[in-house]
Coordinates of C-alpha atoms in Angstrom, one line a residue:
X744 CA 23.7 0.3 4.2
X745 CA 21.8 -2.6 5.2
X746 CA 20.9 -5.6 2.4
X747 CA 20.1 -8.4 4.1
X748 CA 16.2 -9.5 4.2
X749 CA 13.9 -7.3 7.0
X750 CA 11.4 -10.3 7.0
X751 CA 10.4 -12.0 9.8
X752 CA 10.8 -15.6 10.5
X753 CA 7.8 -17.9 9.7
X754 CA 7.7 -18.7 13.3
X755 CA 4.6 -15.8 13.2
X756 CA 2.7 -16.9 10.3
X757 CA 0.4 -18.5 12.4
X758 CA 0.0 -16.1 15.3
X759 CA -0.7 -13.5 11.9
X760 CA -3.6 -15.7 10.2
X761 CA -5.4 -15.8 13.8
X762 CA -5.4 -12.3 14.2
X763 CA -6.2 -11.4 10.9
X764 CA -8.4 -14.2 9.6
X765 CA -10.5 -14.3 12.8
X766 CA -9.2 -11.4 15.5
X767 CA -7.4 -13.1 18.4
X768 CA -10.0 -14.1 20.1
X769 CA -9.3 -12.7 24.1
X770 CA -9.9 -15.4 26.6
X771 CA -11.3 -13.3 29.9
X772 CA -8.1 -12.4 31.3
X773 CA -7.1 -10.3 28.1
X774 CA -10.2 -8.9 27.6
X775 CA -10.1 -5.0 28.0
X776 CA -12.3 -1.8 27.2
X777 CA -11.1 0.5 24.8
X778 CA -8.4 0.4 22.9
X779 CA -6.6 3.8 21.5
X780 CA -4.8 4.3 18.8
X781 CA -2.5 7.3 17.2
X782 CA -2.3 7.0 13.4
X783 CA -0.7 8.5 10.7
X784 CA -3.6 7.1 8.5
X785 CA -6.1 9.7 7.7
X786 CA -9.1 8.0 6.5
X787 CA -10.4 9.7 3.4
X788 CA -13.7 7.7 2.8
X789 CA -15.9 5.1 4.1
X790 CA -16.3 3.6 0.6
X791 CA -14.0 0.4 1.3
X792 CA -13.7 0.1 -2.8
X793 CA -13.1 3.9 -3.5
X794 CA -9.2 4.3 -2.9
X795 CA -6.6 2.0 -3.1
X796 CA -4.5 3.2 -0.4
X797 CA -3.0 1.7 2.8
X798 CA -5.2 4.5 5.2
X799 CA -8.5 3.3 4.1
X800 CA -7.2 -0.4 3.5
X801 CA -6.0 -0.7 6.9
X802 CA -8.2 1.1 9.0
X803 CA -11.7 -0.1 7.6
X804 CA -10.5 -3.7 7.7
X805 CA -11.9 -3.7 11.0
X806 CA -15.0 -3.7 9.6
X807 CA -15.2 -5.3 6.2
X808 CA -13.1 -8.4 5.2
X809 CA -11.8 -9.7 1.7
X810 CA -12.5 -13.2 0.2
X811 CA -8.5 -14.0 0.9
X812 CA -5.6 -13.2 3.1
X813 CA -2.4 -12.7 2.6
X814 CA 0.2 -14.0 5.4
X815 CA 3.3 -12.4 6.6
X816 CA 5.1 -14.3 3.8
X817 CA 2.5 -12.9 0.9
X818 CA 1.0 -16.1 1.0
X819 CA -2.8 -16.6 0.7
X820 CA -4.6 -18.2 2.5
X821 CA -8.9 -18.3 3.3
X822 CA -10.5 -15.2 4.0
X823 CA -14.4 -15.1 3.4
X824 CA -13.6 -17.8 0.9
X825 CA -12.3 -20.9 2.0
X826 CA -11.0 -22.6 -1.0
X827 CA -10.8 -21.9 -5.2
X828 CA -10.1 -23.5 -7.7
X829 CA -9.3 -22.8 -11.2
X830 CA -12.1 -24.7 -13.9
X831 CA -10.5 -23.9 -16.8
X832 CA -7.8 -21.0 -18.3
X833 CA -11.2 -18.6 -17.7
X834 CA -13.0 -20.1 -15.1
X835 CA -12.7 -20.2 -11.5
X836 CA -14.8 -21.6 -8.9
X837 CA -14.8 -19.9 -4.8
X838 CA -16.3 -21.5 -2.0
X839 CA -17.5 -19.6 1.0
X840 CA -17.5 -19.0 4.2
X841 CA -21.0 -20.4 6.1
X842 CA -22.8 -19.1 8.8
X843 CA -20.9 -15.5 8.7
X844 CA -23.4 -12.3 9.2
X845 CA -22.9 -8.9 8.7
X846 CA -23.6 -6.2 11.3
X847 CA -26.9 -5.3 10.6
X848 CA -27.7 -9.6 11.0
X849 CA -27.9 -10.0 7.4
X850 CA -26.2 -13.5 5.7
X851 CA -23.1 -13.1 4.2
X852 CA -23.3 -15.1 0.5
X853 CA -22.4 -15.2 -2.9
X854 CA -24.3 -13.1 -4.3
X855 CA -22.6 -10.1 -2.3
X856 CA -19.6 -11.4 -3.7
X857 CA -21.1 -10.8 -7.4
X858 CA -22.4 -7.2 -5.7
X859 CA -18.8 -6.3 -4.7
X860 CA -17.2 -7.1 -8.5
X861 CA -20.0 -5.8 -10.3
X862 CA -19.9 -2.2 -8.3
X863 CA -15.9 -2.0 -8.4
X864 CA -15.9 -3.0 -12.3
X865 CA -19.5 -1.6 -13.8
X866 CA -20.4 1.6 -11.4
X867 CA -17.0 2.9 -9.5
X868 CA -15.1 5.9 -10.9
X869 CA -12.3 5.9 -9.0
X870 CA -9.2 7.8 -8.4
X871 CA -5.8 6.6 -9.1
X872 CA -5.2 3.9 -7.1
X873 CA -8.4 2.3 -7.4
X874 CA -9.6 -0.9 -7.7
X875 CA -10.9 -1.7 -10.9
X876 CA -7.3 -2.8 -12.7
X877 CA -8.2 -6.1 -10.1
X878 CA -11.5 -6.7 -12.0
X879 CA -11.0 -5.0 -15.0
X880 CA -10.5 -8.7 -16.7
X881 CA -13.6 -10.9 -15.1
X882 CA -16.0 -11.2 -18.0
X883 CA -18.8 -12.4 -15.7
X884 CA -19.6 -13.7 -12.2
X885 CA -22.8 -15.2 -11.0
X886 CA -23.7 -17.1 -8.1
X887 CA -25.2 -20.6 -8.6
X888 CA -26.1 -21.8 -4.8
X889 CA -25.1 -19.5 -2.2
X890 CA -21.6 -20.4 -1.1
X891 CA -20.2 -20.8 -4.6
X892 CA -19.1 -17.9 -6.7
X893 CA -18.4 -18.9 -10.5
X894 CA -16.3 -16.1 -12.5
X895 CA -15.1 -16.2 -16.3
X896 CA -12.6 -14.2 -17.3
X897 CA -12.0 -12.3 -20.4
X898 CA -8.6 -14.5 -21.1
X899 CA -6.3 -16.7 -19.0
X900 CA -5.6 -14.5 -15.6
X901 CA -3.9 -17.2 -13.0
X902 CA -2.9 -14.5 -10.7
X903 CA -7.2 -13.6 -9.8
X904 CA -7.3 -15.0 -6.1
X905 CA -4.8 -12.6 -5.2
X906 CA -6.4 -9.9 -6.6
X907 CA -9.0 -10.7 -4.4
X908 CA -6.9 -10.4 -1.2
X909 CA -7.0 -6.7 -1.3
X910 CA -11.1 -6.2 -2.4
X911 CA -13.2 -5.7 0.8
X912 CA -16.8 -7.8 0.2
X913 CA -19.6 -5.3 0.6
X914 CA -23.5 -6.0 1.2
X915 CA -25.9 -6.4 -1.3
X916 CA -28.6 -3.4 -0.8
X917 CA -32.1 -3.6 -1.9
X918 CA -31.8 -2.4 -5.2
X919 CA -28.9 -0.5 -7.2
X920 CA -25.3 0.6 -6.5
X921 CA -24.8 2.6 -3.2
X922 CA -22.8 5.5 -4.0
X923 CA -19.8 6.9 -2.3
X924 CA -21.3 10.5 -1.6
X925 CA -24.2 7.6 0.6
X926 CA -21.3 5.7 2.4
X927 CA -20.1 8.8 3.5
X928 CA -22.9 10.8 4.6
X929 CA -23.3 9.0 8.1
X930 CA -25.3 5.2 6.7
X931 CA -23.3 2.7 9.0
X932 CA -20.9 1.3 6.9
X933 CA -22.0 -2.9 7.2
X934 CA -19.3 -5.2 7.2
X935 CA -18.7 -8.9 8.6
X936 CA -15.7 -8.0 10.3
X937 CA -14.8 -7.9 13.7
X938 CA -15.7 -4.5 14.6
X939 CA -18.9 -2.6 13.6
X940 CA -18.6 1.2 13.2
X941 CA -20.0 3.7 15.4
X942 CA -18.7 7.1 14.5
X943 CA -16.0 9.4 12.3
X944 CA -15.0 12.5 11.8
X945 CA -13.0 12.6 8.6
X946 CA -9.0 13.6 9.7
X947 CA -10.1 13.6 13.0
X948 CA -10.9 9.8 14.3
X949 CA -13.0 7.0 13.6
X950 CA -14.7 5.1 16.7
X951 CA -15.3 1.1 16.1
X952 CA -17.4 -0.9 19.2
X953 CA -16.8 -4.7 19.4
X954 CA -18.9 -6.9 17.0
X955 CA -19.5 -9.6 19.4
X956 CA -21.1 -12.0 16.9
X957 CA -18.5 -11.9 14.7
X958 CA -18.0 -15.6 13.3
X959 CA -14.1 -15.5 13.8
X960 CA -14.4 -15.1 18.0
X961 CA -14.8 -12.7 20.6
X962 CA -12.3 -9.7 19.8
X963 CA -10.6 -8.7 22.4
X964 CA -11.2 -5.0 22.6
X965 CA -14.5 -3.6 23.2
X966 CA -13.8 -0.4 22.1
X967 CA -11.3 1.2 19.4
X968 CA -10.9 4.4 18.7
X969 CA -8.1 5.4 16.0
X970 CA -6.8 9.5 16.6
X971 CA -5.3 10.9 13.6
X972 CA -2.0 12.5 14.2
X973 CA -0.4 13.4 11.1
X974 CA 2.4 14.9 12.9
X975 CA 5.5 12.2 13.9
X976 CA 6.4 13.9 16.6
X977 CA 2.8 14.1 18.0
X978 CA 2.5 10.6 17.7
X979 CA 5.5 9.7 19.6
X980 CA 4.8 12.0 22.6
X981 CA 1.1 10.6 23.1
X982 CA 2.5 7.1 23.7
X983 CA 5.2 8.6 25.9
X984 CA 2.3 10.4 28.2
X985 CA -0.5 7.2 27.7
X986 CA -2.7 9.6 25.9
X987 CA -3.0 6.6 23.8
X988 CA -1.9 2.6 23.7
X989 CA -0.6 2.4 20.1
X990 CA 1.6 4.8 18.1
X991 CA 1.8 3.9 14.3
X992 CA 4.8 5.3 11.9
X993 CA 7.4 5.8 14.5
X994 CA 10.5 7.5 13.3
X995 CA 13.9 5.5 13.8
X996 CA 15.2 8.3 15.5
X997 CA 12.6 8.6 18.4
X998 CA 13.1 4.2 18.9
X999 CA 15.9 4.5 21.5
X1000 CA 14.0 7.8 23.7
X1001 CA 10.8 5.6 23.6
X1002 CA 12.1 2.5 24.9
X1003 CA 14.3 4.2 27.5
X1004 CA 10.4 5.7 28.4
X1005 CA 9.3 2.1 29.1
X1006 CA 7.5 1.7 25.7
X1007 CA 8.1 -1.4 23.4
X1008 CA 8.6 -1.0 20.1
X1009 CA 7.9 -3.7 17.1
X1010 CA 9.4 -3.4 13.6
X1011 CA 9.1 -5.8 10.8
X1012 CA 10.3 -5.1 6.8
X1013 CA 7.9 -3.3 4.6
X1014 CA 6.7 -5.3 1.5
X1015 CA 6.6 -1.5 -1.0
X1016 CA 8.9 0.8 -2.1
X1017 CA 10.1 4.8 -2.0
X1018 CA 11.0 6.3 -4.6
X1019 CA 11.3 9.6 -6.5
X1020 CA 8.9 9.5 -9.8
X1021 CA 10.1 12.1 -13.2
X1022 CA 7.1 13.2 -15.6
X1023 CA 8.8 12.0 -18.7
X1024 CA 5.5 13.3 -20.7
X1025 CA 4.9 17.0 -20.7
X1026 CA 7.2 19.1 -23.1
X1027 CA 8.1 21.8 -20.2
X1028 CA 7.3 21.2 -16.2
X1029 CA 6.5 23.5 -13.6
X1030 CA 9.4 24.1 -11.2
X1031 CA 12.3 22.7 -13.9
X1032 CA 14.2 25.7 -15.1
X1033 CA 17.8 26.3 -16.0
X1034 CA 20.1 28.4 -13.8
X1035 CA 19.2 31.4 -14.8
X1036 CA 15.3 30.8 -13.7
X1037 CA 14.2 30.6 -17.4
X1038 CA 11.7 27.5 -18.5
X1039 CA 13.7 24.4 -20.2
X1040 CA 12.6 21.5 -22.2
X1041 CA 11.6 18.4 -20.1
X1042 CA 14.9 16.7 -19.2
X1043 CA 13.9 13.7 -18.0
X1044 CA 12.2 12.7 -21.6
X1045 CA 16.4 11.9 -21.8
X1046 CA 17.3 8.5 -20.2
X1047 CA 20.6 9.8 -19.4
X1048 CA 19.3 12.5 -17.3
X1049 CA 17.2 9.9 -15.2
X1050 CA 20.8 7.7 -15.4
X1051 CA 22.8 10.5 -13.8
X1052 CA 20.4 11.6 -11.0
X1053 CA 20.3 7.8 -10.0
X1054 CA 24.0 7.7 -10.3
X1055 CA 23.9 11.2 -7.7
X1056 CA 21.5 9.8 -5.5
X1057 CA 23.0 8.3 -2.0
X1058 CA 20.9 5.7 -0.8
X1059 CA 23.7 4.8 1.9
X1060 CA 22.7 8.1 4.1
X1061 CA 18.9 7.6 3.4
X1062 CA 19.3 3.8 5.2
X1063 CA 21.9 5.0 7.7
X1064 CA 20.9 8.2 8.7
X1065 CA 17.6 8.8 8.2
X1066 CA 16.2 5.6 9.0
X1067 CA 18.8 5.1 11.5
X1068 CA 18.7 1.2 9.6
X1069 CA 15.4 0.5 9.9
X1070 CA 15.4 0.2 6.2
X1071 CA 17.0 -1.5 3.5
X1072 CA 18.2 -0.2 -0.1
X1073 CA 16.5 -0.2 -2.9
X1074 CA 16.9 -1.3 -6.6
X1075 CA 13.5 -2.5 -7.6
X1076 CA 10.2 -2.5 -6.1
X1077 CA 10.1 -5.1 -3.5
X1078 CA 13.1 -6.2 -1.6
X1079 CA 15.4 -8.7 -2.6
X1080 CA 14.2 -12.4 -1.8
X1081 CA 10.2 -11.5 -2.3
X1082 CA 8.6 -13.6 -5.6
X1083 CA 8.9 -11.9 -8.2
X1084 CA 12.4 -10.1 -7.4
X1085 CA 15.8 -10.1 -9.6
X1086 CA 18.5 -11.2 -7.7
X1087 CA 20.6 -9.5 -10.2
X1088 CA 19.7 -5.9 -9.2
X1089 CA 21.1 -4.7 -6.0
X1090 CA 21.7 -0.8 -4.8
X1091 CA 24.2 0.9 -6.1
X1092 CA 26.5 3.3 -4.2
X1093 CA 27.0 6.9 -6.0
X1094 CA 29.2 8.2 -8.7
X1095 CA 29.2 11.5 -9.1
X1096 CA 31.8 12.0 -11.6
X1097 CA 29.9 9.2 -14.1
X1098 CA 26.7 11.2 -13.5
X1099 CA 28.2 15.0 -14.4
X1100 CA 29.6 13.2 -17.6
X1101 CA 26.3 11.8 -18.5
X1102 CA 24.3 15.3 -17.5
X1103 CA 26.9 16.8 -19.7
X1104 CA 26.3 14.9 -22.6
X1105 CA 22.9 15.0 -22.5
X1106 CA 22.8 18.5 -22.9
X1107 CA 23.1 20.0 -19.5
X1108 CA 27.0 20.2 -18.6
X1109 CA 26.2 23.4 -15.9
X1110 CA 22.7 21.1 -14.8
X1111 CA 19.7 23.1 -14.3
X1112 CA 17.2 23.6 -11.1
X1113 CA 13.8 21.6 -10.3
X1114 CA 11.3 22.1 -7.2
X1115 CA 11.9 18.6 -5.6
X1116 CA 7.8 17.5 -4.6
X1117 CA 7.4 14.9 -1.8
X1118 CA 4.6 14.6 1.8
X1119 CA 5.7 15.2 5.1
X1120 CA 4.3 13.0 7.6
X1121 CA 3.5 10.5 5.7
X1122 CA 6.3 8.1 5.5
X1123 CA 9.0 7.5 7.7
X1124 CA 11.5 9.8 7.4
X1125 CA 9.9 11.8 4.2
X1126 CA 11.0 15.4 4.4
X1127 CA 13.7 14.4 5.6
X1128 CA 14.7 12.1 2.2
X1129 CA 13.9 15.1 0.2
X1130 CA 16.6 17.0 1.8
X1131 CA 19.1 14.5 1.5
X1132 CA 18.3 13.8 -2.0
X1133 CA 18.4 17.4 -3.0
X1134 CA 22.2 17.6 -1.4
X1135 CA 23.2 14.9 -3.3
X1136 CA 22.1 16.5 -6.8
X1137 CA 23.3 19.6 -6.0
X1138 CA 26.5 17.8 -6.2
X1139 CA 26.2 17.4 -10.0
X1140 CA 24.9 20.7 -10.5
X1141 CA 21.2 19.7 -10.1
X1142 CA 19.6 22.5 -8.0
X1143 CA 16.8 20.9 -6.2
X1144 CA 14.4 22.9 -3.9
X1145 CA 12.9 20.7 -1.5
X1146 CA 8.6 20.9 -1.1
X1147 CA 7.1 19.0 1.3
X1148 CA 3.3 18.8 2.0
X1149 CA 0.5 17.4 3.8
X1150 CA -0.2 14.4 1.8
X1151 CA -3.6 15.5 1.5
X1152 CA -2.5 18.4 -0.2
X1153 CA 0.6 16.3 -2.0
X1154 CA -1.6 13.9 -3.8
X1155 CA -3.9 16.3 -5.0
X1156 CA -1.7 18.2 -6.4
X1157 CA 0.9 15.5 -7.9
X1158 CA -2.8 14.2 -9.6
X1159 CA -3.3 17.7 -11.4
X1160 CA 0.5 17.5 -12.7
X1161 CA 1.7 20.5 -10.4
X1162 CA 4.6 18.7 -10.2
X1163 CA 7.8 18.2 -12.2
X1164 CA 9.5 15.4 -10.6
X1165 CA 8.7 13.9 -6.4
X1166 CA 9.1 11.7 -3.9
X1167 CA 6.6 8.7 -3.1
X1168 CA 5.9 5.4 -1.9
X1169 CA 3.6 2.7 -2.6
X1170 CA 2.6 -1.0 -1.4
X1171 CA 0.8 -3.9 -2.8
X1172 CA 0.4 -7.4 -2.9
X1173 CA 2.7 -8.8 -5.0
X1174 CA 5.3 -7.3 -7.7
X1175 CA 3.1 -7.7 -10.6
X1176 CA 0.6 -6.0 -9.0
X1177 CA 3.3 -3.1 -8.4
X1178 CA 4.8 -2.9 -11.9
X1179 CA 1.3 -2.9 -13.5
X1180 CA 0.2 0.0 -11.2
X1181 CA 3.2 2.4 -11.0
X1182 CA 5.5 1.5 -14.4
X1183 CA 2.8 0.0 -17.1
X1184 CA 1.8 2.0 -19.5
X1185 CA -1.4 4.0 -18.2
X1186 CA -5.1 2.5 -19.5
X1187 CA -7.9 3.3 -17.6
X1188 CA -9.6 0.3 -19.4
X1189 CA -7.1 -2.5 -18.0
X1190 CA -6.8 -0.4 -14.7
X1191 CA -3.1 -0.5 -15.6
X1192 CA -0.7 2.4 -14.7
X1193 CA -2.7 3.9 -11.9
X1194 CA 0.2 5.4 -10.2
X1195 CA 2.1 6.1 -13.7
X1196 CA 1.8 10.0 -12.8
X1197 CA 4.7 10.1 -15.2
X1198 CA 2.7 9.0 -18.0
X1199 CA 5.8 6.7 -18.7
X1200 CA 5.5 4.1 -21.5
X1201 CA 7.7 1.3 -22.4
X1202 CA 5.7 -1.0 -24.9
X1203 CA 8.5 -4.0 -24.8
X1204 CA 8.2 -3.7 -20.9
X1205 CA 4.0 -3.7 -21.2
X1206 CA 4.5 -6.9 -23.4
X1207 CA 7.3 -8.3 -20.5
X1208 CA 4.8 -7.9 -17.6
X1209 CA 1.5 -9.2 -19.7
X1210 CA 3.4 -12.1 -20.6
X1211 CA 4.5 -12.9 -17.2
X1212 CA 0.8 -12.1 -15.9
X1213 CA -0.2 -14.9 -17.9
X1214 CA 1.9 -17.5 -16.5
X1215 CA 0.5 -19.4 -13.2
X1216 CA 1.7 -18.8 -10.2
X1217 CA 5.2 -20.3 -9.5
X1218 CA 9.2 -20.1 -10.2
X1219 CA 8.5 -19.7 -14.4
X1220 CA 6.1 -16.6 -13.6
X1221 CA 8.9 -15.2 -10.8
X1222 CA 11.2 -15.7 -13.6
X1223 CA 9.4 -13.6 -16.1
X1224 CA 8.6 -10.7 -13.5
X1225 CA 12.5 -10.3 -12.5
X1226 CA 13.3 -10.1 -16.5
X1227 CA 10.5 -7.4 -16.8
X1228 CA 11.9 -5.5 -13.8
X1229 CA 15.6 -5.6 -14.8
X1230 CA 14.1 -4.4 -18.8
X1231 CA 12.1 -1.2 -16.9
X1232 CA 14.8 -0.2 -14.2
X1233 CA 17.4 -0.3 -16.9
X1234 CA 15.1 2.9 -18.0
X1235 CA 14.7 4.6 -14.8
X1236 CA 11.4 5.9 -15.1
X1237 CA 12.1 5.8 -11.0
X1238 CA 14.6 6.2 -8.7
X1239 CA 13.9 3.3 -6.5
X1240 CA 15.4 4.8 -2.9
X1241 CA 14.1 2.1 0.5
X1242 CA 12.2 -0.1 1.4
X1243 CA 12.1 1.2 5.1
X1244 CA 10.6 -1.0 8.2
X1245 CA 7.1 -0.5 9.5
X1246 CA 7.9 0.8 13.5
X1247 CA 5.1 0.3 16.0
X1248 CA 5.7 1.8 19.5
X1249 CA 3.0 0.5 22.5
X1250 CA 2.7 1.1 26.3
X1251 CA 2.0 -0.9 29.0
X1252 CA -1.8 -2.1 28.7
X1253 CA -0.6 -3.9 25.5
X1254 CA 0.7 -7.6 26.1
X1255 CA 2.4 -7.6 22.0
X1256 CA 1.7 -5.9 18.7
X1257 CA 2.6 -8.3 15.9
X1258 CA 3.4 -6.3 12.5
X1259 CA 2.3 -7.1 9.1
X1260 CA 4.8 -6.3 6.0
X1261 CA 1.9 -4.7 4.2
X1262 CA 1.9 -2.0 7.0
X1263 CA -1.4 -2.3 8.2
X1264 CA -2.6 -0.5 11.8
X1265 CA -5.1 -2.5 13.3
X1266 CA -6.6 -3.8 16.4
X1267 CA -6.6 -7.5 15.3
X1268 CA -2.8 -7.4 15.5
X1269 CA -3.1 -5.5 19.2
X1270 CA -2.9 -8.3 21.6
X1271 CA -3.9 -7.0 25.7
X1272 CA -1.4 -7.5 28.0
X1273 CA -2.0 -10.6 30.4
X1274 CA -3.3 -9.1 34.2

């Protein structure tokens, strides 16, 4: 079981902020046609504020941009804005860009900035995972000259220019909100980012052509097209053959096969977390019965139910086997090391005869059976996790019936409560941002608990994380975020499982493929090989 830190030197920070701040510019040696990609990513929408999730994130980043970056190291650094500044405890000044366009020729200023907060907090109604938990506090924003965004916020909220590292800036139309049912009905999505779009067919691909006046430099592709090939396995044979250039989401397993193939493969550690989720709400859940097939009460209301299937579950053969090492144990929701992090929780190996004691005295000495949800395809190593899991249960007397799913059809259903207890994953900026979306008590108003699908609530946890929220960024507010963590895992509204390493497999037309920690796919990080 691996523990050390997955992270990448600092030696690529700055290779990252070129590619992603501007888009590695190609000098005329690198520059090449078209540039094709296999993805697990299925892009659901071309509303860049609809969905927070890493498929739409990632893929239309080629063609709208955010006022900040984050660095390989979760640092920020300038995006569209090039410096802020805090006024006051509820004021904050931004300065932009100059001279940036967006692909229909129009001027990039502040006033789409005010556009973009006043759509995602006023007019969006979102699905979970959506934005509006990162605007949910600004009071009001206006635009005094045309590089300089003002915004007051409802109360002290030190932590706002990183909320603004994952909000792509939209264009100001002519009058009103543009809706997502228009985005997606074939207008040109209009952007300032380094690609403008030229076609998609939802599951299928999305087509990007080179925006040559794109005020970062020259990208080096003139052409991208992104196939979507849900399917690991299909992935990994269309680099093998050159169907395609890039392969996202390798498994571990295919690594060594792909190499020996002549492929290169990068991987860097991912900044999220996997982890199986109980509903600790609902009196009775679909799929949990006892032995006999017959309904029971909700067992994981009991702590010492969510205790003993942490206690059953084997992290060791997730990390070993399944991700062949490219992945590292998990005991909270970023690994070890990141800001935020408590040093004091590590992975714990199982104990199977602690957890049958503490299923027996909660009430369920000969355990009972549950349908075990999770995707297939989407993460590395997914279906395969639920499996493993499941045998490690069944070792306590847990009966768990492994169902995977296309995500599609996974996230749909986990949303209408179909399921009892499953497998996920998630990502985000910073912990904070991670604890307030999946483990805060859930209220639409604050945006907070967006990925609770638990409906778990721990009211001296809520006051642990607004209390670190409130304190600037810096060691005090690190501090105050590991206490909160170590208060809610203590709980175990989740099984925290991995956090596994992004793989990236690329043929011979590619000169290197640098990897984020966020997991994005993108052509900004695809750099051409050198003729």
């Amino acid at each position: 079981m691996k523990l050390g830190s997955p992270f990448r030197p600092r030696l690529l920070s700055a290779l990252l902020i070129s590619i992603f701040l501007g888009s590695a510019p190609a000098t005329p040696a690198q520059e090449r046609g078209e540039l094709r990609i296999a993805t697990s990513y299925k892009l659901m929408t071309l509303d860049p504020q609809y969905a927070n999730l890493n498929e739409n994130t990632s893929l239309l980043s080629h063609i709208y941009e955010r006022l900040v970056y984050q660095d390989d190291n979760l640092e920020l650094k300038p995006g569209l804005a090039t410096s802020w500044r805090p006024l006051s405890d509820t004021q904050w000044a931004f300065k932009l860009r100059d001279k940036v366009r967006f692909h229909d020729g129009s001027a990039f200023d502040a006033d789409d900035v005010v556009y973009t907060i006043e759509r995602i907090r006023d007019f969006l109604k979102p699905p979970s995972g959506g934005f509006r938990s990162y605007v949910s506090g600004i009071k009001s924003v206006s635009a005094p000259d045309p590089l300089t965004v003002l915004i007051e916020t409802d109360g002290a909220v030190p932590n706002l220019p990183l909320f603004f590292s994952s909000l792509f800036v939209m264009n100001r139309p002519a009058k009103g909100f543009e809706t997502t049912e228009d985005l997606n009905a074939g207008h040109p999505p209009n952007g300032t980012g380094p690609y403008r779009f030229e076609s998609w067919s939802s599951g299928e691909s999305l087509r990007l052509a080179r925006n040559d006046d794109y005020w970062g430099g020259k990208p080096a592709w003139s052409k991208v097209t992104f196939r979507v090939i849900e399917n690991p396995a299909a992935r990994v044979a269309a680099l093998s053959t050159g169907e395609v250039d890039v392969a996202d989401a390798i498994p571990a397993r295919d690594v060594a096969s792909l190499k020996e193939r002549g492929a290169r493969v990068a991987s860097v550690g991912a900044a999220r977390v996997n982890f199986v989720q109980f509903d600790v709400a609902r009196d009775t859940l679909p799929g949990v019965t006892d032995k006999s097939g017959e309904p029971i009460a909700n067992p994981f209301k009991n702590p010492l139910v969510r205790r003993a299937l942490t206690l059953a579950t084997d992290r060791g053969i997730l990390v070993d086997k399944i991700l062949a090492g490219y992945g590292t144990a998990a005991a909270q929701v970023f690994p070890n090391g990141l800001p935020g992090t408590s040093a004091n929780l590590l992975p714990e190996a199982p104990n199977y005869d602690e957890a049958k004691m503490l299923l027996a005295k909660a009430g369920f000495p000969d355990g009972f059976n549950l349908v075990l949800a999770g995707p297939a395809g989407r993460y590395p190593g997914d279906a395969e996790s639920l499996q493993a899991v499941a045998q490690s249960w069944a070792r306590i007397g847990v009966n768990a019936q492994p169902a995977a799913a296309p995500f599609s059809v996974f996230n749909t259903k986990r949303a209408a409560g179909d399921y009892g207890v499953w497998y996920g994953g998630t990502s985000g900026e910073a912990v904070d941002i991670i604890l307030h979306t999946l483990l805060a008590s859930p209220d639409p108003e604050r945006g907070a608990g967006a990925l609770n699908f638990g409906k778990y609530r721990n009211e001296a946890f809520d006051a642990m994380l607004a209390r670190a929220e409130s304190i600037a960024v810096g060691p005090e507010r690190n501090a105050a975020l590991a206490q909160a963590t170590e208060l809610v895992m203590a709980d175990q509204p989740i099984i925290p499982l991995y956090h596994f390493h992004h793989i990236v497999g690329y043929g011979s037309r590619i000169g290197s493929y640098v990897l984020h920690p966020r997991g994005w796919t993108t052509a900004m990080q695809t750099l051409p090989a050198m003729e």
